[in-house]
């Protein structure tokens, strides 16, 4: 087990539990979603966001992903309602890509691996800080949006993909301002929700997942932008750590 966790055979998901025991927990993400096992919950509310574009701060390559960081020092950009109680502050967004278009997403839907998955990470400000929220069942909510490769480019992705060119090496960071991530959202806000974990170590089980059923579609050349980033990062296609164990995945239809 090399010192740093990753996605290779000697430090991948099956090794993580040695340093991060929670990785062997009962509520680990990602999971496979089988539509036939999903419980439709008519009492689930729609979710809403209020994002302040002026809250965007930086875009960084941390050697595993490209992440955009936001000012979360007050209730500036928040997600609320849906399966949640109260509001959750947007902290960062990041992507998961594969080394080819036939895989890359972390969650799998009816056997389908999407080319990528966008995660918007939010934390519950009823706790005094993010680090404390990670230790709570209702500490974090992650909005997950699947990325599908199609003919038409998604113009709203342009800013992020152009910026990726300036952070091609691990550890690089660049200013990133005036960006409201809700412009990336698909038309339908129908979602699946379940309680799980971060998909990377320490894999805390503090996450209420809100996964959108409708993917966003980007073009092949937009994906190969991510390829430039991917080719510089030890990329991955994570193995699903969780068994098909029983979990409450509910669905809201608008
Ligand atoms: N892929 S994930 O579940 O969002 N995992 C994360 N781990 C560290 C903090 C941000 N997110
Ligand atoms: Zn993620």
Coordinates of C-alpha atoms and ligand atoms in Angstrom, one line a residue:
X1 CA 0.0 0.0 0.0
X2 CA 1.9 3.1 -1.1
X3 CA 1.5 6.1 1.2
X4 CA -1.0 8.0 -0.9
X5 CA -4.4 6.6 -1.7
X6 CA -5.4 6.5 -5.3
X7 CA -7.0 4.3 -8.0
X8 CA -4.2 1.9 -8.9
X9 CA -4.0 -1.8 -7.9
X10 CA -1.7 -1.1 -5.0
X11 CA -3.6 1.9 -3.5
X12 CA -7.1 1.8 -4.9
X13 CA -10.6 1.6 -3.3
X14 CA -10.0 -2.0 -1.9
X15 CA -7.0 -0.8 0.0
X16 CA -8.5 2.4 1.4
X17 CA -9.9 0.8 4.6
X18 CA -6.4 0.1 5.9
X19 CA -5.9 3.8 6.5
X20 CA -9.5 4.9 6.5
X21 CA -11.6 2.2 8.2
X22 CA -14.9 4.0 7.3
X23 CA -14.3 2.8 3.7
X24 CA -15.6 -0.5 4.8
X25 CA -18.8 1.1 6.3
X26 CA -22.4 0.1 5.6
X27 CA -23.3 3.4 3.8
X28 CA -20.5 3.8 1.3
X29 CA -20.8 5.7 -2.0
X30 CA -20.9 5.3 -4.9
X31 CA -23.7 2.9 -5.4
X32 CA -25.5 1.3 -8.4
X33 CA -29.0 2.7 -8.9
X34 CA -31.5 0.1 -10.3
X35 CA -34.7 1.9 -11.2
X36 CA -36.7 -1.1 -10.3
X37 CA -35.5 -0.9 -6.7
X38 CA -36.1 2.8 -6.3
X39 CA -38.9 3.8 -4.0
X40 CA -40.9 6.8 -5.4
X41 CA -41.6 9.1 -2.4
X42 CA -44.5 11.6 -3.2
X43 CA -43.7 13.5 0.0
X44 CA -40.2 14.5 -1.3
X45 CA -40.1 18.2 -2.1
X46 CA -38.3 19.8 -5.0
X47 CA -34.9 21.3 -4.1
X48 CA -33.7 24.8 -4.9
X49 CA -30.5 26.7 -5.1
X50 CA -29.6 30.3 -4.7
X51 CA -26.0 30.7 -5.9
X52 CA -24.1 34.1 -5.8
X53 CA -21.7 34.1 -8.8
X54 CA -19.6 36.6 -6.9
X55 CA -18.8 33.9 -4.4
X56 CA -16.6 32.0 -6.9
X57 CA -12.9 32.1 -5.8
X58 CA -10.5 29.7 -7.5
X59 CA -10.1 26.7 -9.8
X60 CA -7.5 24.2 -8.9
X61 CA -6.0 20.9 -10.0
X62 CA -5.4 18.8 -6.9
X63 CA -3.9 15.9 -8.7
X64 CA -7.1 14.0 -8.7
X65 CA -9.7 16.4 -10.0
X66 CA -10.3 19.9 -11.1
X67 CA -12.2 21.8 -8.4
X68 CA -13.8 25.2 -8.3
X69 CA -13.8 26.7 -4.7
X70 CA -16.5 29.1 -3.4
X71 CA -16.6 31.5 -0.5
X72 CA -18.5 29.5 2.2
X73 CA -17.8 31.9 5.1
X74 CA -21.6 32.8 5.3
X75 CA -24.9 31.7 3.7
X76 CA -23.9 33.1 0.3
X77 CA -24.6 30.2 -2.1
X78 CA -27.0 27.7 -0.7
X79 CA -29.0 24.6 -1.6
X80 CA -32.2 23.9 0.3
X81 CA -35.4 21.8 0.5
X82 CA -35.7 18.5 -1.5
X83 CA -34.8 15.8 1.1
X84 CA -33.0 18.3 3.2
X85 CA -33.8 20.2 6.4
X86 CA -32.5 23.7 6.4
X87 CA -29.9 25.1 4.0
X88 CA -26.5 23.9 3.0
X89 CA -23.6 26.1 1.9
X90 CA -21.9 25.5 -1.4
X91 CA -18.1 24.9 -0.7
X92 CA -16.7 23.5 -4.0
X93 CA -17.5 21.6 -7.2
X94 CA -15.4 19.1 -9.0
X95 CA -15.5 16.5 -11.7
X96 CA -14.9 12.8 -12.1
X97 CA -13.8 11.7 -15.6
X98 CA -12.8 8.4 -17.1
X99 CA -9.9 7.7 -19.3
X100 CA -12.4 7.0 -22.1
X101 CA -16.0 8.1 -22.8
X102 CA -17.4 4.6 -21.9
X103 CA -16.8 5.2 -18.1
X104 CA -15.9 7.9 -15.6
X105 CA -19.0 8.4 -13.5
X106 CA -18.9 7.1 -10.0
X107 CA -22.6 6.2 -9.6
X108 CA -24.0 3.7 -12.1
X109 CA -27.7 3.9 -13.3
X110 CA -29.3 0.7 -14.6
X111 CA -25.8 -0.6 -15.6
X112 CA -24.9 2.7 -17.4
X113 CA -21.6 4.3 -16.6
X114 CA -21.6 7.9 -17.8
X115 CA -18.5 9.6 -19.2
X116 CA -18.3 11.7 -16.1
X117 CA -19.9 13.0 -13.0
X118 CA -20.1 16.6 -11.6
X119 CA -20.3 17.0 -7.8
X120 CA -21.3 20.1 -6.0
X121 CA -20.4 19.8 -2.3
X122 CA -22.4 21.6 0.3
X123 CA -22.2 21.6 4.1
X124 CA -24.7 22.2 6.9
X125 CA -24.0 25.6 8.6
X126 CA -25.8 24.5 11.8
X127 CA -22.3 23.0 12.5
X128 CA -19.6 25.5 13.3
X129 CA -17.4 24.6 10.4
X130 CA -16.9 22.1 7.5
X131 CA -14.6 19.9 9.5
X132 CA -17.3 19.4 12.2
X133 CA -20.0 18.9 9.6
X134 CA -18.0 15.9 8.2
X135 CA -18.6 14.1 11.5
X136 CA -22.4 14.5 11.3
X137 CA -25.0 12.3 9.7
X138 CA -26.6 15.5 8.2
X139 CA -23.4 17.4 7.7
X140 CA -23.0 17.3 3.9
X141 CA -25.1 17.2 0.8
X142 CA -23.7 16.6 -2.7
X143 CA -25.6 17.4 -5.8
X144 CA -24.4 14.9 -8.5
X145 CA -25.0 15.4 -12.2
X146 CA -24.0 12.9 -14.8
X147 CA -22.0 14.0 -17.9
X148 CA -22.9 12.4 -21.2
X149 CA -21.0 12.8 -24.5
X150 CA -23.1 13.9 -27.4
X151 CA -23.0 15.9 -30.6
X152 CA -23.7 19.4 -29.2
X153 CA -21.2 21.2 -26.9
X154 CA -22.6 22.7 -23.7
X155 CA -21.7 26.4 -23.9
X156 CA -22.0 26.8 -20.1
X157 CA -19.0 24.4 -19.7
X158 CA -16.7 26.6 -21.7
X159 CA -15.4 28.8 -18.9
X160 CA -14.4 25.8 -16.8
X161 CA -12.9 23.9 -19.7
X162 CA -10.9 26.9 -20.9
X163 CA -9.6 27.5 -17.3
X164 CA -8.5 23.8 -17.2
X165 CA -5.8 24.8 -19.7
X166 CA -4.2 27.0 -17.1
X167 CA -4.1 24.4 -14.4
X168 CA -2.7 21.4 -16.2
X169 CA -0.2 20.5 -13.6
X170 CA -1.0 19.1 -10.2
X171 CA -1.1 21.8 -7.5
X172 CA -1.8 24.6 -9.9
X173 CA -4.5 27.1 -8.9
X174 CA -6.0 30.0 -10.8
X175 CA -8.4 32.8 -9.8
X176 CA -12.0 31.9 -10.9
X177 CA -14.6 34.6 -10.5
X178 CA -18.2 35.4 -11.4
X179 CA -19.5 32.0 -11.9
X180 CA -23.0 30.6 -11.0
X181 CA -22.8 26.8 -11.3
X182 CA -26.5 26.4 -11.7
X183 CA -26.1 27.4 -15.4
X184 CA -24.7 23.8 -15.8
X185 CA -27.8 22.1 -14.5
X186 CA -30.0 20.0 -16.9
X187 CA -33.6 20.9 -17.8
X188 CA -35.2 18.4 -15.4
X189 CA -34.4 18.6 -11.7
X190 CA -35.9 15.2 -11.0
X191 CA -33.6 13.4 -8.5
X192 CA -32.7 10.3 -6.6
X193 CA -31.6 10.6 -3.0
X194 CA -30.0 8.3 -0.5
X195 CA -27.7 8.6 2.5
X196 CA -24.1 7.7 1.8
X197 CA -20.5 8.9 2.0
X198 CA -17.8 10.8 0.3
X199 CA -16.5 8.6 -2.5
X200 CA -12.9 9.4 -1.6
X201 CA -10.9 8.9 1.6
X202 CA -11.7 9.3 4.5
X203 CA -15.1 8.3 3.0
X204 CA -17.1 9.9 5.9
X205 CA -20.7 8.7 6.0
X206 CA -22.1 12.3 6.3
X207 CA -23.6 12.8 2.8
X208 CA -27.2 13.2 1.7
X209 CA -26.8 12.5 -2.1
X210 CA -29.1 14.3 -4.5
X211 CA -28.4 12.7 -7.9
X212 CA -30.1 14.2 -11.0
X213 CA -31.7 11.7 -13.3
X214 CA -31.1 13.8 -16.4
X215 CA -27.5 14.0 -17.5
X216 CA -25.9 17.1 -19.0
X217 CA -24.6 16.6 -22.5
X218 CA -21.2 17.9 -23.7
X219 CA -19.3 17.4 -26.9
X220 CA -16.4 15.1 -27.7
X221 CA -14.0 18.0 -28.0
X222 CA -15.2 19.4 -24.7
X223 CA -14.4 16.0 -23.2
X224 CA -10.9 15.9 -24.6
X225 CA -10.3 19.2 -22.8
X226 CA -10.8 17.1 -19.7
X227 CA -8.6 14.6 -21.4
X228 CA -5.7 17.1 -21.1
X229 CA -6.4 17.2 -17.4
X230 CA -7.0 13.5 -17.2
X231 CA -3.9 12.6 -19.0
X232 CA -2.0 14.6 -16.4
X233 CA -3.7 13.0 -13.5
X234 CA -3.7 9.4 -12.3
X235 CA -7.3 8.9 -13.4
X236 CA -9.6 6.1 -12.4
X237 CA -12.8 4.2 -12.7
X238 CA -13.6 3.5 -9.1
X239 CA -14.8 0.1 -8.2
X240 CA -18.2 0.2 -6.4
X241 CA -17.3 -0.3 -2.7
X242 CA -20.9 -0.8 -1.5
X243 CA -22.7 -4.1 -2.0
X244 CA -26.2 -4.0 -3.4
X245 CA -27.2 -3.8 0.2
X246 CA -30.6 -2.3 1.0
X247 CA -30.7 1.4 0.9
X248 CA -33.5 3.9 0.7
X249 CA -33.2 5.5 -2.7
X250 CA -36.2 7.8 -3.2
X251 CA -37.1 9.7 -6.2
X252 CA -38.8 13.1 -6.7
X253 CA -40.5 13.9 -10.0
X254 CA -41.3 17.5 -10.7
Ligands
LIG1 N1 -16.3 12.7 -4.6 S1 -16.8 13.2 -3.3 O1 -17.8 12.3 -2.7 O2 -17.3 14.6 -3.4 N2 -15.6 13.3 -2.2 C1 -15.0 14.3 -1.7 N3 -14.0 14.1 -0.8 C2 -13.3 15.2 -0.3 C3 -14.0 16.4 -0.1 C4 -14.9 16.7 -1.3 N4 -15.5 15.5 -1.9
LIG2 ZN1 -16.7 13.7 -6.2

